[in-house]
Coordinates of C-alpha atoms and ligand atoms in Angstrom, one line a residue:
X1 CA 13.4 19.4 -28.1
X2 CA 10.1 19.5 -26.4
X3 CA 7.9 22.6 -26.2
X4 CA 5.7 22.5 -23.2
X5 CA 2.6 24.7 -23.7
X6 CA 1.5 26.7 -20.6
X7 CA -1.8 25.9 -18.9
X8 CA -4.6 27.8 -20.6
X9 CA -2.8 28.1 -24.0
X10 CA -5.0 28.8 -26.9
X11 CA -5.5 26.6 -30.0
X12 CA -4.2 29.4 -32.1
X13 CA -1.0 29.6 -30.1
X14 CA -0.5 25.8 -30.4
X15 CA -1.1 25.9 -34.2
X16 CA 1.5 28.7 -34.4
X17 CA 4.1 26.5 -32.5
X18 CA 3.4 23.6 -34.8
X19 CA 3.9 25.8 -37.8
X20 CA 7.2 27.2 -36.4
X21 CA 8.5 23.7 -35.6
X22 CA 8.0 22.8 -39.3
X23 CA 9.6 26.0 -40.5
X24 CA 12.6 25.2 -38.2
X25 CA 13.0 21.9 -40.1
X26 CA 11.6 19.4 -37.5
X27 CA 8.5 17.2 -37.4
X28 CA 6.0 18.2 -34.7
X29 CA 4.4 15.5 -32.7
X30 CA 1.6 16.8 -30.4
X31 CA 0.4 15.2 -27.2
X32 CA -2.6 16.8 -25.6
X33 CA -3.4 16.4 -21.9
X34 CA -6.4 17.8 -20.2
X35 CA -4.8 21.1 -19.3
X36 CA -1.5 21.1 -21.2
X37 CA 0.0 20.1 -24.5
X38 CA 3.5 19.1 -25.5
X39 CA 4.9 19.5 -28.9
X40 CA 7.9 17.3 -29.5
X41 CA 10.1 18.5 -32.3
X42 CA 11.9 15.5 -33.8
X43 CA 14.3 15.0 -36.6
X44 CA 17.9 16.0 -37.4
X45 CA 19.4 18.8 -39.4
X46 CA 16.9 21.5 -38.3
X47 CA 17.6 24.8 -36.7
X48 CA 17.9 24.2 -33.0
X49 CA 18.5 27.7 -31.9
X50 CA 15.4 28.9 -33.7
X51 CA 13.5 26.2 -31.8
X52 CA 15.0 27.4 -28.5
X53 CA 13.8 30.9 -29.3
X54 CA 10.2 29.7 -29.1
X55 CA 10.6 30.1 -25.4
X56 CA 9.5 33.6 -26.0
X57 CA 6.4 32.7 -28.0
X58 CA 2.9 33.3 -26.5
X59 CA 1.4 30.3 -24.7
X60 CA 4.8 28.5 -24.3
X61 CA 5.8 27.4 -20.8
X62 CA 9.3 26.0 -21.5
X63 CA 11.5 24.6 -24.3
X64 CA 13.7 21.8 -23.1
X65 CA 16.1 19.3 -24.9
X66 CA 15.0 15.7 -24.9
X67 CA 17.5 13.9 -22.7
X68 CA 17.5 10.6 -24.6
X69 CA 17.9 9.5 -28.2
X70 CA 14.4 8.0 -28.1
X71 CA 12.0 10.9 -28.3
X72 CA 8.4 10.0 -28.8
X73 CA 8.8 7.0 -26.5
X74 CA 10.2 9.1 -23.7
X75 CA 8.1 10.2 -20.8
X76 CA 9.3 13.7 -21.5
X77 CA 7.0 13.9 -24.5
X78 CA 4.1 12.3 -22.7
X79 CA 3.6 12.5 -19.0
X80 CA 0.5 10.2 -18.9
X81 CA 1.0 6.5 -19.3
X82 CA -0.1 5.1 -22.6
X83 CA -2.9 2.5 -22.6
X84 CA -3.0 0.1 -25.5
X85 CA -6.4 -1.5 -26.4
X86 CA -6.3 -5.0 -27.8
X87 CA -9.9 -5.8 -28.7
X88 CA -11.6 -4.7 -25.5
X89 CA -8.6 -5.5 -23.2
X90 CA -6.6 -2.5 -21.9
X91 CA -2.9 -3.0 -21.4
X92 CA -1.3 -0.3 -19.2
X93 CA -4.4 0.5 -17.1
X94 CA -5.0 -0.1 -13.5
X95 CA -5.0 -3.9 -13.7
X96 CA -2.2 -6.1 -14.9
X97 CA -3.1 -8.2 -17.9
X98 CA -2.2 -11.8 -18.5
X99 CA -1.6 -13.2 -22.0
X100 CA -1.5 -17.0 -22.0
X101 CA -1.4 -19.8 -24.5
X102 CA 0.8 -22.3 -26.3
X103 CA 4.2 -21.4 -27.7
X104 CA 3.0 -22.9 -31.1
X105 CA -0.5 -23.6 -32.4
X106 CA -0.5 -27.4 -33.0
X107 CA -4.1 -28.4 -33.5
X108 CA -7.7 -27.2 -33.0
X109 CA -8.0 -29.4 -29.9
X110 CA -4.8 -28.2 -28.4
X111 CA -5.5 -24.5 -29.0
X112 CA -9.2 -24.7 -27.9
X113 CA -8.4 -26.6 -24.7
X114 CA -5.7 -24.2 -23.8
X115 CA -7.8 -21.1 -24.6
X116 CA -10.8 -22.4 -22.6
X117 CA -8.5 -23.3 -19.7
X118 CA -6.6 -20.1 -19.5
X119 CA -9.8 -18.0 -19.9
X120 CA -11.4 -19.9 -17.0
X121 CA -8.3 -19.2 -14.9
X122 CA -8.5 -15.5 -15.7
X123 CA -6.3 -14.7 -18.7
X124 CA -7.8 -12.1 -21.0
X125 CA -5.6 -12.5 -24.1
X126 CA -4.6 -15.7 -26.0
X127 CA -1.1 -16.2 -27.4
X128 CA -0.1 -18.8 -30.0
X129 CA 2.6 -18.9 -32.6
X130 CA 1.8 -19.6 -36.2
X131 CA 5.1 -18.6 -37.7
X132 CA 7.9 -19.6 -35.4
X133 CA 11.5 -18.2 -35.3
X134 CA 13.4 -21.3 -34.4
X135 CA 17.1 -21.3 -33.7
X136 CA 17.5 -24.5 -35.8
X137 CA 16.1 -24.9 -39.3
X138 CA 15.3 -28.5 -38.5
X139 CA 12.9 -27.6 -35.6
X140 CA 9.2 -27.2 -36.1
X141 CA 8.6 -23.9 -37.9
X142 CA 4.9 -23.4 -37.1
X143 CA 1.7 -24.3 -39.0
X144 CA 1.5 -20.9 -40.7
X145 CA -1.8 -20.3 -42.4
X146 CA -3.5 -23.3 -40.8
X147 CA -2.6 -21.9 -37.4
X148 CA -4.0 -18.4 -38.3
X149 CA -7.3 -20.0 -39.2
X150 CA -7.3 -21.9 -35.9
X151 CA -6.5 -18.7 -33.9
X152 CA -9.5 -17.0 -35.6
X153 CA -11.8 -19.9 -34.9
X154 CA -10.8 -20.1 -31.3
X155 CA -11.0 -16.4 -30.8
X156 CA -14.6 -16.6 -32.1
X157 CA -15.4 -19.5 -29.8
X158 CA -13.9 -18.0 -26.6
X159 CA -14.0 -14.3 -27.2
X160 CA -10.3 -14.0 -26.3
X161 CA -8.3 -11.5 -28.5
X162 CA -5.3 -13.1 -30.1
X163 CA -1.6 -12.3 -30.1
X164 CA 0.7 -14.0 -32.7
X165 CA 4.2 -13.3 -34.1
X166 CA 5.0 -11.7 -37.4
X167 CA 8.5 -12.4 -38.8
X168 CA 8.3 -10.9 -42.3
X169 CA 7.1 -7.7 -43.9
X170 CA 5.4 -10.0 -46.5
X171 CA 3.1 -11.4 -43.8
X172 CA 1.9 -8.2 -42.1
X173 CA -1.4 -7.8 -44.0
X174 CA -2.3 -11.4 -43.8
X175 CA -1.6 -11.9 -40.1
X176 CA -3.3 -8.6 -39.3
X177 CA -6.6 -10.0 -40.7
X178 CA -6.4 -12.9 -38.2
X179 CA -4.8 -11.4 -35.1
X180 CA -5.6 -8.5 -32.7
X181 CA -2.0 -7.9 -31.7
X182 CA 1.3 -8.7 -33.6
X183 CA 4.3 -9.8 -31.7
X184 CA 7.7 -8.7 -32.9
X185 CA 9.9 -11.4 -31.5
X186 CA 13.2 -11.0 -29.7
X187 CA 15.2 -12.0 -32.8
X188 CA 13.4 -9.3 -34.9
X189 CA 13.6 -6.4 -32.5
X190 CA 16.2 -4.8 -34.8
X191 CA 14.5 -5.8 -38.1
X192 CA 14.1 -2.1 -39.1
X193 CA 12.3 -2.9 -42.3
X194 CA 9.7 -4.8 -40.3
X195 CA 9.4 -2.1 -37.7
X196 CA 9.0 0.6 -40.4
X197 CA 6.2 -1.3 -42.1
X198 CA 4.4 -2.0 -38.8
X199 CA 4.7 1.7 -38.0
X200 CA 2.4 2.5 -40.9
X201 CA -0.4 0.3 -39.4
X202 CA -2.4 0.9 -36.3
X203 CA -2.5 -2.7 -35.1
X204 CA -1.2 -3.1 -31.5
X205 CA 2.4 -4.4 -31.4
X206 CA 4.1 -6.5 -28.7
X207 CA 7.7 -5.5 -29.0
X208 CA 10.0 -8.1 -27.3
X209 CA 13.4 -7.1 -26.1
X210 CA 16.3 -8.6 -28.2
X211 CA 18.3 -11.2 -26.2
X212 CA 21.4 -8.9 -26.5
X213 CA 19.8 -5.5 -26.7
X214 CA 20.3 -2.8 -24.2
X215 CA 17.3 -0.9 -22.8
X216 CA 18.2 2.0 -25.0
X217 CA 18.3 -0.1 -28.2
X218 CA 15.0 -1.6 -27.2
X219 CA 13.4 1.8 -26.7
X220 CA 14.9 3.0 -30.0
X221 CA 13.3 0.0 -31.7
X222 CA 9.9 1.2 -30.2
X223 CA 10.8 4.7 -31.5
X224 CA 10.7 3.4 -35.1
X225 CA 7.0 2.3 -34.5
X226 CA 6.0 5.6 -32.9
X227 CA 7.9 7.8 -35.4
X228 CA 6.0 6.1 -38.2
X229 CA 2.7 6.8 -36.5
X230 CA 1.8 3.6 -34.6
X231 CA 1.4 4.5 -30.9
X232 CA -0.1 1.1 -30.0
X233 CA 3.1 -0.4 -28.6
X234 CA 3.6 -2.7 -25.6
X235 CA 7.2 -3.5 -24.6
X236 CA 8.0 -7.0 -23.4
X237 CA 11.1 -8.0 -21.3
X238 CA 11.8 -11.7 -22.2
X239 CA 15.2 -12.3 -20.7
X240 CA 18.7 -11.5 -22.0
X241 CA 21.8 -13.5 -22.7
X242 CA 24.2 -13.6 -19.7
X243 CA 26.9 -16.1 -18.6
X244 CA 24.3 -18.1 -16.6
X245 CA 23.5 -21.5 -18.0
X246 CA 21.0 -22.9 -15.4
X247 CA 18.3 -20.6 -16.9
X248 CA 17.6 -20.2 -20.6
X249 CA 17.9 -16.4 -20.3
X250 CA 18.2 -14.0 -17.5
X251 CA 14.9 -12.2 -16.8
X252 CA 16.0 -8.6 -16.4
X253 CA 13.4 -7.3 -14.0
X254 CA 15.3 -4.1 -13.3
X255 CA 14.8 -3.3 -17.0
X256 CA 11.0 -3.6 -16.6
X257 CA 11.1 -0.9 -13.9
X258 CA 13.6 1.2 -15.9
X259 CA 11.7 1.0 -19.2
X260 CA 8.6 2.2 -17.3
X261 CA 10.6 5.0 -15.8
X262 CA 12.1 6.1 -19.1
X263 CA 9.0 5.5 -21.3
X264 CA 5.2 6.1 -21.1
X265 CA 4.6 2.7 -22.9
X266 CA 3.2 -0.3 -21.0
X267 CA 5.8 -2.9 -20.2
X268 CA 5.0 -6.6 -19.6
X269 CA 7.3 -9.5 -18.7
X270 CA 7.7 -13.0 -20.2
X271 CA 8.8 -15.4 -17.4
X272 CA 8.5 -18.4 -19.8
X273 CA 11.3 -17.3 -22.1
X274 CA 12.9 -15.3 -19.4
X275 CA 13.7 -18.4 -17.3
X276 CA 13.2 -21.3 -19.6
X277 CA 12.0 -23.3 -16.6
X278 CA 8.4 -24.2 -15.6
X279 CA 9.4 -24.3 -11.9
X280 CA 10.5 -20.7 -11.8
X281 CA 7.5 -19.2 -13.7
X282 CA 5.2 -18.6 -10.7
X283 CA 7.9 -16.8 -8.7
X284 CA 9.2 -14.8 -11.6
X285 CA 5.6 -13.7 -12.5
X286 CA 5.0 -12.4 -9.0
X287 CA 8.3 -10.6 -9.0
X288 CA 7.6 -9.0 -12.3
X289 CA 4.3 -7.7 -11.0
X290 CA 5.9 -6.5 -7.8
X291 CA 8.4 -4.4 -9.8
X292 CA 5.6 -2.8 -11.8
X293 CA 5.0 -4.8 -14.9
X294 CA 1.7 -4.0 -16.7
X295 CA 1.2 -7.7 -17.4
X296 CA 2.6 -11.1 -18.2
X297 CA 2.9 -13.4 -21.2
X298 CA 3.0 -17.0 -20.2
X299 CA 3.3 -20.2 -22.2
X300 CA 0.6 -22.8 -21.4
X301 CA 0.0 -26.2 -22.9
X302 CA -2.5 -29.0 -22.0
X303 CA 0.4 -31.4 -21.9
X304 CA 3.8 -29.7 -21.8
X305 CA 5.8 -32.9 -22.3
X306 CA 4.2 -33.3 -25.7
X307 CA 4.6 -29.7 -26.8
X308 CA 6.1 -29.2 -30.3
X309 CA 8.1 -26.2 -29.0
X310 CA 9.1 -24.8 -25.6
X311 CA 7.5 -27.5 -23.5
X312 CA 10.1 -27.1 -20.7
X313 CA 8.9 -23.6 -20.1
X314 CA 5.2 -24.2 -20.4
X315 CA 2.7 -24.7 -17.6
X316 CA -0.1 -27.1 -17.8
X317 CA -3.7 -25.9 -17.2
X318 CA -3.8 -26.7 -13.5
X319 CA -0.4 -25.1 -12.9
X320 CA -1.5 -22.0 -14.7
X321 CA -4.8 -21.8 -12.7
X322 CA -2.8 -22.1 -9.5
X323 CA -0.4 -19.4 -10.7
X324 CA -3.3 -17.1 -11.4
X325 CA -4.8 -17.7 -7.9
X326 CA -1.5 -16.8 -6.3
X327 CA -0.5 -13.8 -8.4
X328 CA -2.0 -11.2 -6.1
X329 CA -1.1 -12.9 -2.8
X330 CA 0.8 -10.5 -0.5
X331 CA 4.6 -10.7 -0.5
X332 CA 6.2 -11.7 2.7
X333 CA 6.3 -9.4 5.7
X334 CA 9.6 -7.7 6.5
X335 CA 11.1 -8.2 9.9
X336 CA 11.9 -4.9 11.5
X337 CA 14.3 -4.0 14.2
X338 CA 12.4 -0.9 14.9
X339 CA 9.3 -1.7 16.9
X340 CA 6.4 0.6 17.5
X341 CA 8.0 1.7 20.8
X342 CA 11.1 2.9 19.0
X343 CA 9.1 5.0 16.5
X344 CA 7.2 6.6 19.3
X345 CA 10.4 7.4 21.0
X346 CA 11.9 8.9 17.8
X347 CA 8.8 11.0 17.4
X348 CA 9.1 12.3 20.9
X349 CA 12.7 13.2 20.4
X350 CA 12.4 14.8 17.0
X351 CA 8.9 16.2 17.2
X352 CA 8.0 14.2 14.1
X353 CA 8.1 10.7 12.8
X354 CA 11.0 9.5 10.8
X355 CA 8.4 7.8 8.7
X356 CA 6.6 10.9 7.8
X357 CA 7.8 10.7 4.2
Ligands
PEP1 C1 7.7 -16.9 -28.4 O1 7.0 -16.0 -27.9 O2 7.4 -18.1 -28.5 C2 9.1 -16.5 -28.9 C3 9.7 -17.1 -29.8 O3 9.5 -15.4 -28.1 P1 10.9 -14.7 -28.2 O4 10.9 -13.9 -29.5 O5 10.9 -13.8 -27.0 O6 12.0 -15.7 -28.2
MN2 MN1 8.1 -20.0 -27.2

């Protein structure tokens, strides 16, 4: 249930509601806006009818059930959009953010050249895998500790905050010392132990959607992070498994819009894993921004043909720079069968414009 406090509520009234929510057997999570506050009562096994009765308490506007199984992630419990700060970069603000870098960190030269190139082109965050979740145990698994040190060095040299993946609870403390944001990869979206441990930290998390996860399961995975106390969560649509074989995954752009509708968390898109094809990355990136994505994460390598992982879906530095230049170009004009003349006529007939919405 959510208890919406009325405009002009007093602190004493709010504290009373928080106390009553606890007495009813739920955990209160308070979101304060400029004029209003919302108390989300979450948990199971509490006394729901006692909660409903708080409708009559002073300072309360309404008590309404939360429509979805994800509670703290829902827009019902927070009407303003969440902004996540990664270093000094804001994800979920006015401007879309581009995270770029190699799939895997391979060497100092490779990482530095990529970081300098993507920064010059306008990216504000650097990605690079140190611990890689590979489908085959025989594929390159990442440089581990050596890569973390390189990420730190390159962050110091370029000033770009760093995003890298964490696969195991055992690595959280170590990776948090070297990175500004931790990626929970698609394969680990439902690793609840990992999510629970990460929820106790305050480090920003990039939560990728599992390849076979529904939007509801994805948002419930985010709920683990928020329920444990970590609000710094960014969702990432990276393509799902479908019957299509021409693309590596199917980038589910509707899910980007839907996740932003259902949740207050920022949502970004990954056109690299989402398509698996370098030639589709520019178009998919523009489409993702057009549908409302708060940013993009794109794989870039100085020489994709020599990449140790995901070369087929990596752009080189020139291609990335071109993509960045074209990201904000207008989308094509729509041909219209209704000319200015017709609108004027409709206005005359109806006394108002059909376009007055
Ligand atoms: C990656 O970012 O390189 C990666 C492995 O991503 P995902 O978890 O989406 O497959
Ligand atoms: Mn990759």
